[in-house]
Amino acid sequence: MALPGLPLAGRRVVVTGAAGGIGAAAVSAFLAAGARLVGLFHSTPPPDELREQCDWLACDARSRDSVTTAFDRAASILGGLDVLLNAAGTWRPGSPESLSDDAFDLIIDANLRTTVLTNQAAFEHMRHSGGQIINLGSSEGVRGNPLAPHYAAAKAGVHAWTRSVASAWGTFGITVNALAPAVRTPGADRLWDHLGEERAAAFQQNLRTAMPLRGELGDPQTDLGPVMVFLAGSGARFMTGQLIAVNGGLLMLGA
């Protein structure tokens, strides 16, 4: 039973890509909500402010062997697994006409393959007791992006995968949903750098026009964190296969 003010008390959670960006925000939000947590990280080490607050395991989420080993160890530490928040991924720019095989493979592996492998590993630990899986999609996977077509394709794949496994795994009591956030992350910083000062300023001005709420990217902790906690808690037990936009109205999803 969740305690008042601690909606995730007793929940056993794994967060991938947990050392930075949305993953680190999820770790902070889940811990504040009372969860027991293992954070998985790859090239970015855990931040100092979170290092002692939970257990951390190294994991290359693109590798099936690494993922299987990390999830088995995490489930052993936690005594099981109730929630996966998969935040492993990265954004890189690229043009459709000159996209190289290496650039394509890097983004597909980092965003789509990591989703498939981590979801499969979570399923093995949830299949007998149920659980909740939260993936990270993107508005770019809905609308496309000429500045990063491979990223848009990868995220569209995440959306389709999420709906597919939600349909397949519902009979096991497992929900699978995805988020389409528009928040400040290292990926957003890479976009600004790629655009350059003048085009970045124009892009931000367009945000002020196109985003009804606030007109600027949200904060991963305060704007996205509560939604992640909700999807990991009992209030979301009858939701599955959904893409939920947390983006100030920049993308409004409908049927």
mmCIF file of C-alpha atoms in Angstrom:
data_model
loop_
_atom_site.group_PDB
_atom_site.id
_atom_site.type_symbol
_atom_site.label_atom_id
_atom_site.label_comp_id
_atom_site.label_asym_id
_atom_site.label_seq_id
_atom_site.Cartn_x
_atom_site.Cartn_y
_atom_site.Cartn_z
ATOM 1 C CA MET A 1 0.000 0.000 0.000
ATOM 2 C CA ALA A 2 1.259 3.479 -0.879
ATOM 3 C CA LEU A 3 1.642 5.809 2.074
ATOM 4 C CA PRO A 4 0.043 9.280 2.093
ATOM 5 C CA GLY A 5 2.367 11.633 0.284
ATOM 6 C CA LEU A 6 4.464 8.714 -0.972
ATOM 7 C CA PRO A 7 2.531 7.328 -3.950
ATOM 8 C CA LEU A 8 5.318 4.938 -4.951
ATOM 9 C CA ALA A 9 6.166 3.603 -1.485
ATOM 10 C CA GLY A 10 7.376 0.037 -1.826
ATOM 11 C CA ARG A 11 7.462 0.144 -5.624
ATOM 12 C CA ARG A 12 10.581 -1.470 -7.100
ATOM 13 C CA VAL A 13 11.819 0.624 -10.008
ATOM 14 C CA VAL A 14 14.547 0.461 -12.645
ATOM 15 C CA VAL A 15 15.458 3.593 -14.594
ATOM 16 C CA THR A 16 17.708 3.306 -17.648
ATOM 17 C CA GLY A 17 19.713 6.274 -18.886
ATOM 18 C CA ALA A 18 19.418 7.325 -15.266
ATOM 19 C CA ALA A 19 22.528 9.477 -14.906
ATOM 20 C CA GLY A 20 21.390 12.526 -16.863
ATOM 21 C CA GLY A 21 18.530 14.424 -18.456
ATOM 22 C CA ILE A 22 15.075 12.913 -18.144
ATOM 23 C CA GLY A 23 16.483 9.761 -16.557
ATOM 24 C CA ALA A 24 18.047 11.672 -13.669
ATOM 25 C CA ALA A 25 14.829 13.648 -13.250
ATOM 26 C CA ALA A 26 12.925 10.368 -13.048
ATOM 27 C CA VAL A 27 15.302 9.037 -10.394
ATOM 28 C CA SER A 28 14.779 12.146 -8.260
ATOM 29 C CA ALA A 29 11.003 12.094 -8.715
ATOM 30 C CA PHE A 30 10.640 8.386 -7.986
ATOM 31 C CA LEU A 31 12.837 8.515 -4.891
ATOM 32 C CA ALA A 32 10.875 11.506 -3.573
ATOM 33 C CA ALA A 33 7.696 9.481 -4.112
ATOM 34 C CA GLY A 34 9.035 6.660 -1.945
ATOM 35 C CA ALA A 35 10.198 4.146 -4.562
ATOM 36 C CA ARG A 36 13.089 1.734 -4.160
ATOM 37 C CA LEU A 37 15.256 2.186 -7.194
ATOM 38 C CA VAL A 38 18.197 0.962 -9.244
ATOM 39 C CA GLY A 39 19.615 3.366 -11.791
ATOM 40 C CA LEU A 40 21.338 2.063 -14.919
ATOM 41 C CA PHE A 41 23.967 4.174 -16.626
ATOM 42 C CA HIS A 42 26.368 3.819 -19.530
ATOM 43 C CA SER A 43 28.908 6.490 -20.484
ATOM 44 C CA THR A 44 27.648 9.243 -18.154
ATOM 45 C CA PRO A 45 28.447 8.539 -14.470
ATOM 46 C CA PRO A 46 25.756 9.023 -11.819
ATOM 47 C CA PRO A 47 25.506 12.618 -10.582
ATOM 48 C CA ASP A 48 26.975 13.303 -7.163
ATOM 49 C CA GLU A 49 23.645 14.388 -5.694
ATOM 50 C CA LEU A 50 22.033 11.030 -6.562
ATOM 51 C CA ARG A 51 24.980 8.663 -6.209
ATOM 52 C CA GLU A 52 24.288 7.710 -2.584
ATOM 53 C CA GLN A 53 20.498 7.734 -2.767
ATOM 54 C CA CYS A 54 20.018 4.488 -4.658
ATOM 55 C CA ASP A 55 21.893 1.573 -6.213
ATOM 56 C CA TRP A 56 23.624 2.063 -9.581
ATOM 57 C CA LEU A 57 24.636 -0.490 -12.196
ATOM 58 C CA ALA A 58 26.581 -0.037 -15.414
ATOM 59 C CA CYS A 59 24.659 -1.166 -18.509
ATOM 60 C CA ASP A 60 24.977 -0.760 -22.261
ATOM 61 C CA ALA A 61 21.279 -0.787 -23.152
ATOM 62 C CA ARG A 62 22.141 -1.560 -26.795
ATOM 63 C CA SER A 63 23.517 -4.970 -25.794
ATOM 64 C CA ARG A 64 21.168 -7.828 -24.956
ATOM 65 C CA ASP A 65 23.716 -9.530 -22.703
ATOM 66 C CA SER A 66 24.439 -6.306 -20.816
ATOM 67 C CA VAL A 67 20.730 -5.555 -20.393
ATOM 68 C CA THR A 68 19.869 -9.067 -19.215
ATOM 69 C CA THR A 69 22.703 -9.061 -16.680
ATOM 70 C CA ALA A 70 21.808 -5.595 -15.359
ATOM 71 C CA PHE A 71 18.094 -6.357 -14.996
ATOM 72 C CA ASP A 72 18.775 -9.668 -13.262
ATOM 73 C CA ARG A 73 21.086 -7.904 -10.793
ATOM 74 C CA ALA A 74 18.627 -5.048 -10.277
ATOM 75 C CA ALA A 75 15.740 -7.430 -9.621
ATOM 76 C CA SER A 76 17.927 -9.305 -7.139
ATOM 77 C CA ILE A 77 18.787 -6.069 -5.321
ATOM 78 C CA LEU A 78 15.159 -4.924 -5.239
ATOM 79 C CA GLY A 79 13.536 -8.311 -4.679
ATOM 80 C CA GLY A 80 11.595 -8.029 -7.924
ATOM 81 C CA LEU A 81 10.550 -5.382 -10.433
ATOM 82 C CA ASP A 82 7.365 -3.313 -10.611
ATOM 83 C CA VAL A 83 8.286 -0.370 -12.850
ATOM 84 C CA LEU A 84 10.651 0.356 -15.729
ATOM 85 C CA LEU A 85 11.269 3.901 -16.940
ATOM 86 C CA ASN A 86 13.391 3.598 -20.073
ATOM 87 C CA ALA A 87 15.198 6.903 -20.652
ATOM 88 C CA ALA A 88 18.184 5.502 -22.551
ATOM 89 C CA GLY A 89 18.638 7.353 -25.826
ATOM 90 C CA THR A 90 20.260 10.240 -27.630
ATOM 91 C CA TRP A 91 19.587 12.892 -30.292
ATOM 92 C CA ARG A 92 21.861 13.754 -33.191
ATOM 93 C CA PRO A 93 21.260 16.000 -36.213
ATOM 94 C CA GLY A 94 21.309 14.730 -39.772
ATOM 95 C CA SER A 95 19.867 15.497 -43.200
ATOM 96 C CA PRO A 96 17.731 12.956 -45.113
ATOM 97 C CA GLU A 97 19.812 13.120 -48.268
ATOM 98 C CA SER A 98 23.216 12.638 -46.666
ATOM 99 C CA LEU A 99 22.457 10.387 -43.682
ATOM 100 C CA SER A 100 25.200 7.777 -43.358
ATOM 101 C CA ASP A 101 24.756 4.149 -42.333
ATOM 102 C CA ASP A 102 26.771 4.749 -39.161
ATOM 103 C CA ALA A 103 24.715 7.785 -38.162
ATOM 104 C CA PHE A 104 21.476 5.906 -38.810
ATOM 105 C CA ASP A 105 22.578 2.825 -36.883
ATOM 106 C CA LEU A 106 23.770 4.893 -33.919
ATOM 107 C CA ILE A 107 20.396 6.581 -33.439
ATOM 108 C CA ILE A 108 18.274 3.502 -34.120
ATOM 109 C CA ASP A 109 20.355 1.461 -31.681
ATOM 110 C CA ALA A 110 20.392 4.162 -28.988
ATOM 111 C CA ASN A 111 16.652 4.847 -29.094
ATOM 112 C CA LEU A 112 14.702 1.948 -30.605
ATOM 113 C CA ARG A 113 16.905 -1.066 -29.884
ATOM 114 C CA THR A 114 17.363 0.050 -26.260
ATOM 115 C CA THR A 115 13.593 0.272 -25.888
ATOM 116 C CA VAL A 116 13.044 -3.227 -27.248
ATOM 117 C CA LEU A 117 15.791 -4.842 -25.175
ATOM 118 C CA THR A 118 14.952 -3.148 -21.881
ATOM 119 C CA ASN A 119 11.233 -3.795 -22.300
ATOM 120 C CA GLN A 120 11.889 -7.468 -22.992
ATOM 121 C CA ALA A 121 14.120 -7.727 -19.935
ATOM 122 C CA ALA A 122 11.498 -6.021 -17.768
ATOM 123 C CA PHE A 123 8.806 -8.366 -19.085
ATOM 124 C CA GLU A 124 10.753 -11.399 -17.878
ATOM 125 C CA HIS A 125 10.639 -10.017 -14.332
ATOM 126 C CA MET A 126 7.016 -8.788 -14.535
ATOM 127 C CA ARG A 127 5.281 -11.612 -16.367
ATOM 128 C CA HIS A 128 4.108 -13.364 -13.208
ATOM 129 C CA SER A 129 3.281 -10.322 -11.058
ATOM 130 C CA GLY A 130 2.436 -7.495 -13.476
ATOM 131 C CA GLY A 131 4.093 -4.116 -13.733
ATOM 132 C CA GLN A 132 4.328 -0.783 -15.486
ATOM 133 C CA ILE A 133 6.668 0.161 -18.329
ATOM 134 C CA ILE A 134 7.196 3.767 -19.398
ATOM 135 C CA ASN A 135 9.046 4.505 -22.637
ATOM 136 C CA LEU A 136 10.230 7.814 -24.024
ATOM 137 C CA GLY A 137 8.747 8.774 -27.356
ATOM 138 C CA SER A 138 8.822 12.183 -29.008
ATOM 139 C CA SER A 139 6.695 14.629 -30.944
ATOM 140 C CA GLU A 140 9.320 14.180 -33.666
ATOM 141 C CA GLY A 141 8.122 10.592 -34.020
ATOM 142 C CA VAL A 142 4.652 11.942 -34.829
ATOM 143 C CA ARG A 143 5.414 14.969 -37.003
ATOM 144 C CA GLY A 144 8.845 14.017 -38.351
ATOM 145 C CA ASN A 145 11.919 16.248 -38.299
ATOM 146 C CA PRO A 146 13.956 17.211 -41.376
ATOM 147 C CA LEU A 147 16.883 18.082 -39.093
ATOM 148 C CA ALA A 148 16.965 14.587 -37.542
ATOM 149 C CA PRO A 149 14.977 12.131 -39.694
ATOM 150 C CA HIS A 150 16.683 9.084 -38.181
ATOM 151 C CA TYR A 151 15.708 10.210 -34.674
ATOM 152 C CA ALA A 152 12.119 10.798 -35.792
ATOM 153 C CA ALA A 153 12.027 7.323 -37.344
ATOM 154 C CA ALA A 154 13.446 5.742 -34.193
ATOM 155 C CA LYS A 155 10.870 7.435 -31.981
ATOM 156 C CA ALA A 156 8.032 6.496 -34.333
ATOM 157 C CA GLY A 157 9.275 2.946 -33.859
ATOM 158 C CA VAL A 158 9.149 3.408 -30.088
ATOM 159 C CA HIS A 159 5.515 4.515 -30.376
ATOM 160 C CA ALA A 160 4.574 1.484 -32.515
ATOM 161 C CA TRP A 161 6.506 -0.885 -30.245
ATOM 162 C CA THR A 162 4.768 0.564 -27.182
ATOM 163 C CA ARG A 163 1.312 -0.018 -28.665
ATOM 164 C CA SER A 164 2.277 -3.508 -29.827
ATOM 165 C CA VAL A 165 3.599 -4.766 -26.500
ATOM 166 C CA ALA A 166 0.794 -3.054 -24.605
ATOM 167 C CA SER A 167 -1.587 -5.233 -26.616
ATOM 168 C CA ALA A 168 0.537 -8.348 -26.139
ATOM 169 C CA TRP A 169 1.343 -7.982 -22.446
ATOM 170 C CA GLY A 170 -1.933 -6.705 -21.017
ATOM 171 C CA THR A 171 -2.960 -10.259 -20.177
ATOM 172 C CA PHE A 172 0.081 -10.403 -17.878
ATOM 173 C CA GLY A 173 -1.086 -7.311 -15.983
ATOM 174 C CA ILE A 174 1.634 -5.181 -17.569
ATOM 175 C CA THR A 175 0.902 -1.665 -18.796
ATOM 176 C CA VAL A 176 3.138 -0.008 -21.396
ATOM 177 C CA ASN A 177 2.875 3.699 -22.143
ATOM 178 C CA ALA A 178 5.102 6.312 -23.746
ATOM 179 C CA LEU A 179 5.766 9.987 -23.113
ATOM 180 C CA ALA A 180 6.337 12.729 -25.688
ATOM 181 C CA PRO A 181 8.010 15.465 -23.626
ATOM 182 C CA ALA A 182 9.259 18.899 -24.587
ATOM 183 C CA VAL A 183 11.681 19.640 -21.772
ATOM 184 C CA ARG A 184 15.217 20.933 -21.408
ATOM 185 C CA THR A 185 17.712 18.091 -21.895
ATOM 186 C CA PRO A 186 21.234 17.603 -23.265
ATOM 187 C CA GLY A 187 19.558 16.651 -26.556
ATOM 188 C CA ALA A 188 17.824 20.018 -26.699
ATOM 189 C CA ASP A 189 21.161 21.685 -26.039
ATOM 190 C CA ARG A 190 22.659 19.781 -28.982
ATOM 191 C CA LEU A 191 19.826 21.077 -31.172
ATOM 192 C CA TRP A 192 20.561 24.686 -30.192
ATOM 193 C CA ASP A 193 24.251 24.137 -30.905
ATOM 194 C CA HIS A 194 23.464 22.575 -34.283
ATOM 195 C CA LEU A 195 21.182 25.433 -35.292
ATOM 196 C CA GLY A 196 23.653 28.153 -34.386
ATOM 197 C CA GLU A 197 22.884 31.355 -32.539
ATOM 198 C CA GLU A 198 20.667 33.026 -35.150
ATOM 199 C CA ARG A 199 18.546 30.002 -36.087
ATOM 200 C CA ALA A 200 18.311 28.898 -32.441
ATOM 201 C CA ALA A 201 16.901 32.310 -31.528
ATOM 202 C CA ALA A 202 14.348 31.992 -34.339
ATOM 203 C CA PHE A 203 13.443 28.483 -33.185
ATOM 204 C CA GLN A 204 12.900 29.672 -29.626
ATOM 205 C CA GLN A 205 10.769 32.547 -30.874
ATOM 206 C CA ASN A 206 8.642 30.037 -32.789
ATOM 207 C CA LEU A 207 8.209 28.060 -29.560
ATOM 208 C CA ARG A 208 6.789 31.155 -27.901
ATOM 209 C CA THR A 209 4.161 31.305 -30.638
ATOM 210 C CA ALA A 210 3.457 27.593 -31.067
ATOM 211 C CA MET A 211 3.412 26.487 -27.398
ATOM 212 C CA PRO A 212 0.290 27.742 -25.610
ATOM 213 C CA LEU A 213 1.663 27.133 -22.122
ATOM 214 C CA ARG A 214 4.674 29.227 -21.175
ATOM 215 C CA GLY A 215 6.209 29.279 -24.641
ATOM 216 C CA GLU A 216 9.433 27.544 -23.623
ATOM 217 C CA LEU A 217 10.708 24.063 -22.939
ATOM 218 C CA GLY A 218 9.616 22.604 -19.634
ATOM 219 C CA ASP A 219 11.660 21.448 -16.667
ATOM 220 C CA PRO A 220 12.282 17.670 -16.533
ATOM 221 C CA GLN A 221 11.925 17.575 -12.756
ATOM 222 C CA THR A 222 8.963 19.830 -12.040
ATOM 223 C CA ASP A 223 6.970 19.514 -15.277
ATOM 224 C CA LEU A 224 7.642 15.919 -16.345
ATOM 225 C CA GLY A 225 8.485 14.317 -12.992
ATOM 226 C CA PRO A 226 4.911 14.267 -11.620
ATOM 227 C CA VAL A 227 3.615 12.646 -14.815
ATOM 228 C CA MET A 228 6.263 9.929 -14.622
ATOM 229 C CA VAL A 229 5.307 9.285 -10.990
ATOM 230 C CA PHE A 230 1.645 9.029 -12.002
ATOM 231 C CA LEU A 231 2.380 6.511 -14.768
ATOM 232 C CA ALA A 232 4.427 4.443 -12.297
ATOM 233 C CA GLY A 233 1.659 4.422 -9.689
ATOM 234 C CA SER A 234 -1.705 2.811 -9.069
ATOM 235 C CA GLY A 235 -3.624 5.685 -10.677
ATOM 236 C CA ALA A 236 -2.435 4.584 -14.125
ATOM 237 C CA ARG A 237 -3.303 0.898 -13.726
ATOM 238 C CA PHE A 238 -6.087 1.095 -16.381
ATOM 239 C CA MET A 239 -4.025 2.984 -18.981
ATOM 240 C CA THR A 240 -1.933 1.232 -21.594
ATOM 241 C CA GLY A 241 -0.687 1.732 -25.149
ATOM 242 C CA GLN A 242 -0.906 5.510 -24.847
ATOM 243 C CA LEU A 243 1.422 8.258 -26.086
ATOM 244 C CA ILE A 244 1.112 11.111 -23.613
ATOM 245 C CA ALA A 245 2.368 14.540 -24.643
ATOM 246 C CA VAL A 246 3.886 16.618 -21.838
ATOM 247 C CA ASN A 247 4.895 19.597 -23.909
ATOM 248 C CA GLY A 248 2.963 22.749 -23.057
ATOM 249 C CA GLY A 249 0.550 22.061 -25.933
ATOM 250 C CA LEU A 250 3.234 22.093 -28.638
ATOM 251 C CA LEU A 251 1.809 18.804 -29.947
ATOM 252 C CA MET A 252 -1.816 17.978 -29.223
ATOM 253 C CA LEU A 253 -2.549 14.299 -29.714
ATOM 254 C CA GLY A 254 -5.933 12.990 -30.751
ATOM 255 C CA ALA A 255 -7.583 9.958 -32.257
#
